[in-house]
Amino acid sequence: MLYIDCPYCGSRGHEEFTYIGDATKKRPDGAETSDPAWFDYVYLRDNPRGPHLELWHHSLGCREVVKVLRNTLTHEILGAGRPGDKIALPDAETER
Amino acid sequence: MADLASPQRRSALEGVLVPGDFGATPFNGPGILLSERGPLSVVQIEAGTEDLTAAAGNALGIAPSGMPNEAAGTGRPRILGTGTGRWLISEPEGRDLAAHLRASLPESAAVTGLSHARVCLRLSGRDARTLLAKGCGIDIHPDAFRPDTSRMTSLFHCAALIDCRSAEPVYDIYVHRSYAVHLFEMLLDGALEFGCRVA
């Protein structure tokens, strides 16, 4: 089981959460009309081997969205916070 | 003719919750006591742009706790934290709690009456912790899940709010009305090995 440190509830098992997706994608401004920008936002995702910032919904707990830094290789949860929080990637991994 | 303007409350567990002793009969009495609390007024308040703690404290006589998972009040009312800036208030039905809160809280606050949407089960007895452990993944050790704290979690696969009323232990479990039968049956089934007194 993965334990995710929910900012409100504290440490909880991952089965209380629902995976939302990549947390690094920024929604383009509503006035943005270029197709590539929207195509990128809707469809294009990196598939990193290692730390990955993602959003999880604590659907069976406080119903808040939690930003999680998870290692996709080892499933280690490296950090968690609110969606607005900055979660620093480990140095060794960002150099890759 | 029945008064249509004020319908009678009908328990979601009517016909399912049958008082009596079920399962094992330990020499020292049933290990689980299970009953339905009610009728309760249950209202959710959620802060908009302003902090609600002071206004809610004035309206209810007890200020909700700003600490996550911390409960306030002794039952008249009981205020449970269910998220950032969001609380569930419950008290035995007597006044129109939702209208009272709507009138006394700032405009930006969201007030939702949930009296008919929630069922409150009271679980107690010496084996209550073991029974909860069968259905949820949170730490229910008495040092971790202390009295006057609550947890939003999944209990037998349905979303529930578990309020630890005392260390005896006594738990109040708030569940969505449509899941009440499922949860009650799972709790009763899990309690058979300890002996369960349903009241």
mmCIF file of C-alpha atoms in Angstrom:
data_model
loop_
_atom_site.group_PDB
_atom_site.id
_atom_site.type_symbol
_atom_site.label_atom_id
_atom_site.label_comp_id
_atom_site.label_asym_id
_atom_site.label_seq_id
_atom_site.Cartn_x
_atom_site.Cartn_y
_atom_site.Cartn_z
ATOM 1 C CA MET A 1 0.000 0.000 0.000
ATOM 2 C CA LEU A 2 1.105 3.560 -0.679
ATOM 3 C CA TYR A 3 0.657 6.059 2.100
ATOM 4 C CA ILE A 4 -0.130 9.570 0.923
ATOM 5 C CA ASP A 5 0.241 12.416 3.360
ATOM 6 C CA CYS A 6 -2.993 14.350 2.822
ATOM 7 C CA PRO A 7 -2.577 17.997 3.918
ATOM 8 C CA TYR A 8 -5.869 17.821 5.807
ATOM 9 C CA CYS A 9 -6.347 14.224 6.954
ATOM 10 C CA GLY A 10 -2.753 13.142 7.480
ATOM 11 C CA SER A 11 -1.262 9.861 6.299
ATOM 12 C CA ARG A 12 -3.816 7.685 4.505
ATOM 13 C CA GLY A 13 -3.720 4.607 2.316
ATOM 14 C CA HIS A 14 -3.860 5.132 -1.423
ATOM 15 C CA GLU A 15 -7.132 3.221 -1.809
ATOM 16 C CA GLU A 16 -8.921 6.256 -0.352
ATOM 17 C CA PHE A 17 -7.612 8.333 -3.256
ATOM 18 C CA THR A 18 -8.495 8.574 -6.930
ATOM 19 C CA TYR A 19 -5.755 9.334 -9.408
ATOM 20 C CA ILE A 20 -6.419 12.466 -11.455
ATOM 21 C CA GLY A 21 -3.304 12.897 -13.569
ATOM 22 C CA ASP A 22 -0.210 14.894 -14.326
ATOM 23 C CA ALA A 23 0.172 17.944 -12.077
ATOM 24 C CA THR A 24 2.681 19.728 -14.286
ATOM 25 C CA LYS A 25 0.220 20.597 -17.056
ATOM 26 C CA LYS A 26 -1.069 24.164 -16.904
ATOM 27 C CA ARG A 27 -4.425 24.879 -18.471
ATOM 28 C CA PRO A 28 -3.975 27.486 -21.233
ATOM 29 C CA ASP A 29 -5.603 30.847 -20.774
ATOM 30 C CA GLY A 30 -9.271 30.780 -21.782
ATOM 31 C CA ALA A 31 -8.566 33.264 -24.591
ATOM 32 C CA GLU A 32 -5.941 30.984 -26.076
ATOM 33 C CA THR A 33 -7.030 29.979 -29.565
ATOM 34 C CA SER A 34 -4.016 28.119 -30.915
ATOM 35 C CA ASP A 35 -4.658 24.430 -31.445
ATOM 36 C CA PRO A 36 -1.157 23.239 -30.491
ATOM 37 C CA ALA A 37 -1.470 24.792 -27.028
ATOM 38 C CA TRP A 38 -4.751 22.996 -26.355
ATOM 39 C CA PHE A 39 -3.567 19.786 -27.997
ATOM 40 C CA ASP A 40 -0.578 19.807 -25.681
ATOM 41 C CA TYR A 41 -2.751 20.453 -22.614
ATOM 42 C CA VAL A 42 -5.338 17.805 -23.436
ATOM 43 C CA TYR A 43 -3.280 14.986 -24.937
ATOM 44 C CA LEU A 44 0.466 15.239 -24.487
ATOM 45 C CA ARG A 45 1.898 13.649 -21.365
ATOM 46 C CA ASP A 46 5.408 12.731 -20.364
ATOM 47 C CA ASN A 47 5.922 9.214 -19.102
ATOM 48 C CA PRO A 48 8.877 9.665 -16.794
ATOM 49 C CA ARG A 49 10.752 6.832 -15.146
ATOM 50 C CA GLY A 50 11.301 8.293 -11.710
ATOM 51 C CA PRO A 51 9.755 11.179 -9.779
ATOM 52 C CA HIS A 52 6.485 12.403 -11.206
ATOM 53 C CA LEU A 53 4.268 15.214 -9.962
ATOM 54 C CA GLU A 54 0.659 14.159 -10.022
ATOM 55 C CA LEU A 55 -2.739 15.077 -8.646
ATOM 56 C CA TRP A 56 -4.780 12.714 -6.519
ATOM 57 C CA HIS A 57 -8.305 13.292 -5.266
ATOM 58 C CA HIS A 58 -8.954 12.235 -1.684
ATOM 59 C CA SER A 59 -12.353 10.989 -2.719
ATOM 60 C CA LEU A 60 -13.094 8.891 0.362
ATOM 61 C CA GLY A 61 -11.631 11.401 2.798
ATOM 62 C CA CYS A 62 -11.700 15.172 2.804
ATOM 63 C CA ARG A 63 -12.495 15.400 -0.948
ATOM 64 C CA GLU A 64 -9.541 17.688 -1.503
ATOM 65 C CA VAL A 65 -7.097 17.517 -4.371
ATOM 66 C CA VAL A 66 -3.611 16.576 -3.242
ATOM 67 C CA LYS A 67 -0.436 17.116 -5.212
ATOM 68 C CA VAL A 68 1.852 14.121 -4.874
ATOM 69 C CA LEU A 69 5.423 13.526 -5.925
ATOM 70 C CA ARG A 70 5.648 9.816 -6.679
ATOM 71 C CA ASN A 71 8.482 7.776 -8.067
ATOM 72 C CA THR A 72 6.895 5.857 -10.932
ATOM 73 C CA LEU A 73 9.632 3.222 -10.761
ATOM 74 C CA THR A 74 9.596 2.391 -7.059
ATOM 75 C CA HIS A 75 6.156 3.820 -6.147
ATOM 76 C CA GLU A 76 7.829 5.709 -3.338
ATOM 77 C CA ILE A 77 5.825 8.770 -2.293
ATOM 78 C CA LEU A 78 8.408 11.536 -2.059
ATOM 79 C CA GLY A 79 6.159 14.378 -1.003
ATOM 80 C CA ALA A 80 2.605 15.639 -0.880
ATOM 81 C CA GLY A 81 0.902 18.963 -0.478
ATOM 82 C CA ARG A 82 -1.887 21.214 -1.641
ATOM 83 C CA PRO A 83 -2.194 21.817 -5.398
ATOM 84 C CA GLY A 84 -0.681 25.299 -5.050
ATOM 85 C CA ASP A 85 2.334 24.078 -3.077
ATOM 86 C CA LYS A 86 5.765 23.804 -4.613
ATOM 87 C CA ILE A 87 7.167 20.331 -4.186
ATOM 88 C CA ALA A 88 10.842 20.201 -5.060
ATOM 89 C CA LEU A 89 12.026 17.326 -7.214
ATOM 90 C CA PRO A 90 15.047 15.469 -5.841
ATOM 91 C CA ASP A 91 18.253 16.954 -7.293
ATOM 92 C CA ALA A 92 19.791 13.804 -8.716
ATOM 93 C CA GLU A 93 16.650 13.078 -10.672
ATOM 94 C CA THR A 94 16.163 16.537 -12.191
ATOM 95 C CA GLU A 95 19.644 16.372 -13.749
ATOM 96 C CA ARG A 96 18.625 13.474 -15.925
ATOM 97 C CA MET B 1 -55.502 12.361 6.580
ATOM 98 C CA ALA B 2 -51.769 12.637 7.008
ATOM 99 C CA ASP B 3 -50.313 16.098 7.231
ATOM 100 C CA LEU B 4 -48.506 16.419 3.902
ATOM 101 C CA ALA B 5 -46.718 19.610 4.873
ATOM 102 C CA SER B 6 -44.616 17.935 7.575
ATOM 103 C CA PRO B 7 -43.767 14.401 6.531
ATOM 104 C CA GLN B 8 -42.787 11.969 9.225
ATOM 105 C CA ARG B 9 -39.151 10.996 9.436
ATOM 106 C CA ARG B 10 -38.658 7.436 8.276
ATOM 107 C CA SER B 11 -35.432 5.700 9.200
ATOM 108 C CA ALA B 12 -33.339 4.419 6.312
ATOM 109 C CA LEU B 13 -32.838 1.279 8.397
ATOM 110 C CA GLU B 14 -36.499 0.565 8.974
ATOM 111 C CA GLY B 15 -37.036 -3.180 8.806
ATOM 112 C CA VAL B 16 -33.280 -3.772 8.704
ATOM 113 C CA LEU B 17 -32.307 -2.652 12.156
ATOM 114 C CA VAL B 18 -34.050 -5.183 14.354
ATOM 115 C CA PRO B 19 -33.338 -4.875 18.078
ATOM 116 C CA GLY B 20 -31.988 -7.979 19.721
ATOM 117 C CA ASP B 21 -28.861 -10.006 20.424
ATOM 118 C CA PHE B 22 -27.090 -11.572 17.473
ATOM 119 C CA GLY B 23 -24.166 -13.921 16.969
ATOM 120 C CA ALA B 24 -21.945 -15.266 19.708
ATOM 121 C CA THR B 25 -22.941 -15.074 23.345
ATOM 122 C CA PRO B 26 -19.744 -14.393 25.316
ATOM 123 C CA PHE B 27 -19.969 -14.954 29.083
ATOM 124 C CA ASN B 28 -19.237 -11.253 29.690
ATOM 125 C CA GLY B 29 -21.961 -9.954 27.408
ATOM 126 C CA PRO B 30 -21.998 -8.807 23.804
ATOM 127 C CA GLY B 31 -18.768 -7.226 22.571
ATOM 128 C CA ILE B 32 -20.491 -4.804 20.211
ATOM 129 C CA LEU B 33 -23.390 -2.458 20.783
ATOM 130 C CA LEU B 34 -24.930 -1.007 17.667
ATOM 131 C CA SER B 35 -27.785 1.454 17.367
ATOM 132 C CA GLU B 36 -29.067 4.276 15.234
ATOM 133 C CA ARG B 37 -28.963 7.813 16.579
ATOM 134 C CA GLY B 38 -31.671 10.180 15.623
ATOM 135 C CA PRO B 39 -33.501 12.083 14.522
ATOM 136 C CA LEU B 40 -30.612 14.508 14.142
ATOM 137 C CA SER B 41 -30.264 17.882 12.502
ATOM 138 C CA VAL B 42 -27.156 17.659 10.350
ATOM 139 C CA VAL B 43 -25.868 20.713 8.524
ATOM 140 C CA GLN B 44 -22.697 21.259 6.567
ATOM 141 C CA ILE B 45 -21.133 24.697 6.502
ATOM 142 C CA GLU B 46 -18.347 25.683 4.181
ATOM 143 C CA ALA B 47 -16.397 28.902 4.243
ATOM 144 C CA GLY B 48 -16.285 31.018 1.132
ATOM 145 C CA THR B 49 -14.071 34.052 1.245
ATOM 146 C CA GLU B 50 -14.303 34.682 4.974
ATOM 147 C CA ASP B 51 -13.192 32.702 7.975
ATOM 148 C CA LEU B 52 -16.258 31.101 9.560
ATOM 149 C CA THR B 53 -14.869 30.102 12.939
ATOM 150 C CA ALA B 54 -15.900 33.245 14.816
ATOM 151 C CA ALA B 55 -19.331 33.604 13.177
ATOM 152 C CA ALA B 56 -20.133 29.916 13.658
ATOM 153 C CA GLY B 57 -18.929 30.138 17.238
ATOM 154 C CA ASN B 58 -21.361 33.003 17.885
ATOM 155 C CA ALA B 59 -24.244 31.196 16.200
ATOM 156 C CA LEU B 60 -23.720 27.851 17.910
ATOM 157 C CA GLY B 61 -22.182 28.777 21.235
ATOM 158 C CA ILE B 62 -19.132 26.636 20.480
ATOM 159 C CA ALA B 63 -16.470 27.579 17.951
ATOM 160 C CA PRO B 64 -15.509 24.930 15.408
ATOM 161 C CA SER B 65 -11.916 23.823 15.675
ATOM 162 C CA GLY B 66 -9.498 25.054 13.043
ATOM 163 C CA MET B 67 -7.376 21.941 13.519
ATOM 164 C CA PRO B 68 -7.986 19.160 10.986
ATOM 165 C CA ASN B 69 -10.027 16.207 12.254
ATOM 166 C CA GLU B 70 -10.730 17.848 15.579
ATOM 167 C CA ALA B 71 -14.267 17.868 16.973
ATOM 168 C CA ALA B 72 -15.868 20.524 19.147
ATOM 169 C CA GLY B 73 -18.921 20.418 21.385
ATOM 170 C CA THR B 74 -20.524 17.646 23.355
ATOM 171 C CA GLY B 75 -23.450 16.842 21.089
ATOM 172 C CA ARG B 76 -25.682 19.897 21.335
ATOM 173 C CA PRO B 77 -24.273 20.650 18.864
ATOM 174 C CA ARG B 78 -21.324 18.524 17.822
ATOM 175 C CA ILE B 79 -19.037 20.184 15.236
ATOM 176 C CA LEU B 80 -16.809 17.941 13.142
ATOM 177 C CA GLY B 81 -14.125 19.105 10.739
ATOM 178 C CA THR B 82 -14.548 17.501 7.326
ATOM 179 C CA GLY B 83 -12.136 19.522 5.213
ATOM 180 C CA THR B 84 -10.370 22.852 5.000
ATOM 181 C CA GLY B 85 -12.930 25.477 6.022
ATOM 182 C CA ARG B 86 -15.721 22.894 6.099
ATOM 183 C CA TRP B 87 -17.576 21.479 9.074
ATOM 184 C CA LEU B 88 -20.453 19.151 9.778
ATOM 185 C CA ILE B 89 -22.732 20.208 12.598
ATOM 186 C CA SER B 90 -25.050 17.730 14.208
ATOM 187 C CA GLU B 91 -27.477 17.973 17.084
ATOM 188 C CA PRO B 92 -30.670 16.217 18.171
ATOM 189 C CA GLU B 93 -33.514 17.637 16.121
ATOM 190 C CA GLY B 94 -35.232 20.524 17.865
ATOM 191 C CA ARG B 95 -34.856 23.743 15.902
ATOM 192 C CA ASP B 96 -34.335 24.542 12.234
ATOM 193 C CA LEU B 97 -30.556 24.431 12.459
ATOM 194 C CA ALA B 98 -29.947 25.111 8.755
ATOM 195 C CA ALA B 99 -32.116 28.260 8.786
ATOM 196 C CA HIS B 100 -30.507 29.436 11.998
ATOM 197 C CA LEU B 101 -27.033 29.077 10.481
ATOM 198 C CA ARG B 102 -28.025 30.616 7.176
ATOM 199 C CA ALA B 103 -29.279 33.667 9.048
ATOM 200 C CA SER B 104 -26.227 34.054 11.243
ATOM 201 C CA LEU B 105 -23.319 33.199 8.931
ATOM 202 C CA PRO B 106 -21.838 35.591 6.342
ATOM 203 C CA GLU B 107 -23.257 35.622 2.813
ATOM 204 C CA SER B 108 -20.221 33.891 1.350
ATOM 205 C CA ALA B 109 -20.701 30.761 3.463
ATOM 206 C CA ALA B 110 -22.418 27.714 2.009
ATOM 207 C CA VAL B 111 -24.964 26.125 4.351
ATOM 208 C CA THR B 112 -26.352 22.740 3.367
ATOM 209 C CA GLY B 113 -28.985 20.870 5.322
ATOM 210 C CA LEU B 114 -28.142 17.160 5.409
ATOM 211 C CA SER B 115 -30.507 15.925 8.117
ATOM 212 C CA HIS B 116 -32.332 13.617 5.742
ATOM 213 C CA ALA B 117 -29.199 12.726 3.800
ATOM 214 C CA ARG B 118 -27.169 11.196 6.601
ATOM 215 C CA VAL B 119 -27.681 8.287 8.938
ATOM 216 C CA CYS B 120 -25.815 8.222 12.210
ATOM 217 C CA LEU B 121 -24.922 4.856 13.697
ATOM 218 C CA ARG B 122 -23.565 4.530 17.188
ATOM 219 C CA LEU B 123 -20.997 1.812 17.647
ATOM 220 C CA SER B 124 -19.623 0.927 21.053
ATOM 221 C CA GLY B 125 -18.533 -2.028 23.102
ATOM 222 C CA ARG B 126 -15.177 -3.557 23.982
ATOM 223 C CA ASP B 127 -14.610 -4.998 20.482
ATOM 224 C CA ALA B 128 -15.629 -1.862 18.556
ATOM 225 C CA ARG B 129 -12.050 -1.095 17.482
ATOM 226 C CA THR B 130 -11.502 -4.587 16.149
ATOM 227 C CA LEU B 131 -14.730 -4.315 14.188
ATOM 228 C CA LEU B 132 -13.722 -0.977 12.665
ATOM 229 C CA ALA B 133 -10.344 -2.446 11.749
ATOM 230 C CA LYS B 134 -12.113 -5.018 9.599
ATOM 231 C CA GLY B 135 -13.496 -2.314 7.358
ATOM 232 C CA CYS B 136 -11.119 0.614 7.251
ATOM 233 C CA GLY B 137 -7.437 1.336 6.841
ATOM 234 C CA ILE B 138 -6.920 4.152 9.323
ATOM 235 C CA ASP B 139 -5.000 3.802 12.559
ATOM 236 C CA ILE B 140 -7.622 3.208 15.237
ATOM 237 C CA HIS B 141 -5.247 2.604 18.125
ATOM 238 C CA PRO B 142 -6.525 4.609 21.124
ATOM 239 C CA ASP B 143 -3.360 6.720 21.041
ATOM 240 C CA ALA B 144 -3.807 7.564 17.355
ATOM 241 C CA PHE B 145 -7.585 7.980 17.072
ATOM 242 C CA ARG B 146 -8.290 9.933 20.236
ATOM 243 C CA PRO B 147 -11.639 10.976 21.686
ATOM 244 C CA ASP B 148 -13.026 14.229 20.245
ATOM 245 C CA THR B 149 -11.396 13.701 16.894
ATOM 246 C CA SER B 150 -13.045 12.465 13.736
ATOM 247 C CA ARG B 151 -11.950 10.831 10.510
ATOM 248 C CA MET B 152 -13.374 10.921 7.004
ATOM 249 C CA THR B 153 -12.503 7.562 5.578
ATOM 250 C CA SER B 154 -13.849 4.541 3.799
ATOM 251 C CA LEU B 155 -15.591 2.003 5.969
ATOM 252 C CA PHE B 156 -16.508 -1.259 4.271
ATOM 253 C CA HIS B 157 -15.933 0.529 0.936
ATOM 254 C CA CYS B 158 -18.319 3.403 1.539
ATOM 255 C CA ALA B 159 -17.434 6.938 2.539
ATOM 256 C CA ALA B 160 -18.076 7.510 6.199
ATOM 257 C CA LEU B 161 -17.337 10.085 8.850
ATOM 258 C CA ILE B 162 -16.275 8.425 12.081
ATOM 259 C CA ASP B 163 -16.485 10.532 15.213
ATOM 260 C CA CYS B 164 -14.763 9.175 18.313
ATOM 261 C CA ARG B 165 -17.017 10.310 21.146
ATOM 262 C CA SER B 166 -15.145 8.695 24.004
ATOM 263 C CA ALA B 167 -12.300 6.323 24.731
ATOM 264 C CA GLU B 168 -14.583 3.545 25.987
ATOM 265 C CA PRO B 169 -14.736 3.403 22.895
ATOM 266 C CA VAL B 170 -17.874 5.036 21.529
ATOM 267 C CA TYR B 171 -18.029 5.969 17.856
ATOM 268 C CA ASP B 172 -20.666 7.862 15.900
ATOM 269 C CA ILE B 173 -20.561 6.898 12.249
ATOM 270 C CA TYR B 174 -22.174 9.264 9.744
ATOM 271 C CA VAL B 175 -22.931 7.658 6.418
ATOM 272 C CA HIS B 176 -24.898 8.620 3.337
ATOM 273 C CA ARG B 177 -28.485 7.518 3.696
ATOM 274 C CA SER B 178 -28.437 5.249 0.668
ATOM 275 C CA TYR B 179 -25.388 3.375 2.008
ATOM 276 C CA ALA B 180 -26.812 2.970 5.496
ATOM 277 C CA VAL B 181 -28.269 -0.498 4.931
ATOM 278 C CA HIS B 182 -25.031 -1.752 3.393
ATOM 279 C CA LEU B 183 -22.938 -0.358 6.234
ATOM 280 C CA PHE B 184 -25.291 -1.611 8.928
ATOM 281 C CA GLU B 185 -25.337 -5.101 7.477
ATOM 282 C CA MET B 186 -21.551 -5.173 7.151
ATOM 283 C CA LEU B 187 -21.114 -3.959 10.728
ATOM 284 C CA LEU B 188 -23.607 -6.479 12.032
ATOM 285 C CA ASP B 189 -22.029 -9.290 10.037
ATOM 286 C CA GLY B 190 -18.576 -8.344 11.279
ATOM 287 C CA ALA B 191 -19.835 -8.141 14.838
ATOM 288 C CA LEU B 192 -21.369 -11.625 15.004
ATOM 289 C CA GLU B 193 -18.172 -13.254 16.264
ATOM 290 C CA PHE B 194 -18.064 -10.858 19.238
ATOM 291 C CA GLY B 195 -21.773 -10.970 19.943
ATOM 292 C CA CYS B 196 -23.773 -7.931 18.877
ATOM 293 C CA ARG B 197 -26.572 -6.189 20.722
ATOM 294 C CA VAL B 198 -28.649 -4.090 18.354
ATOM 295 C CA ALA B 199 -30.803 -1.477 20.010
#
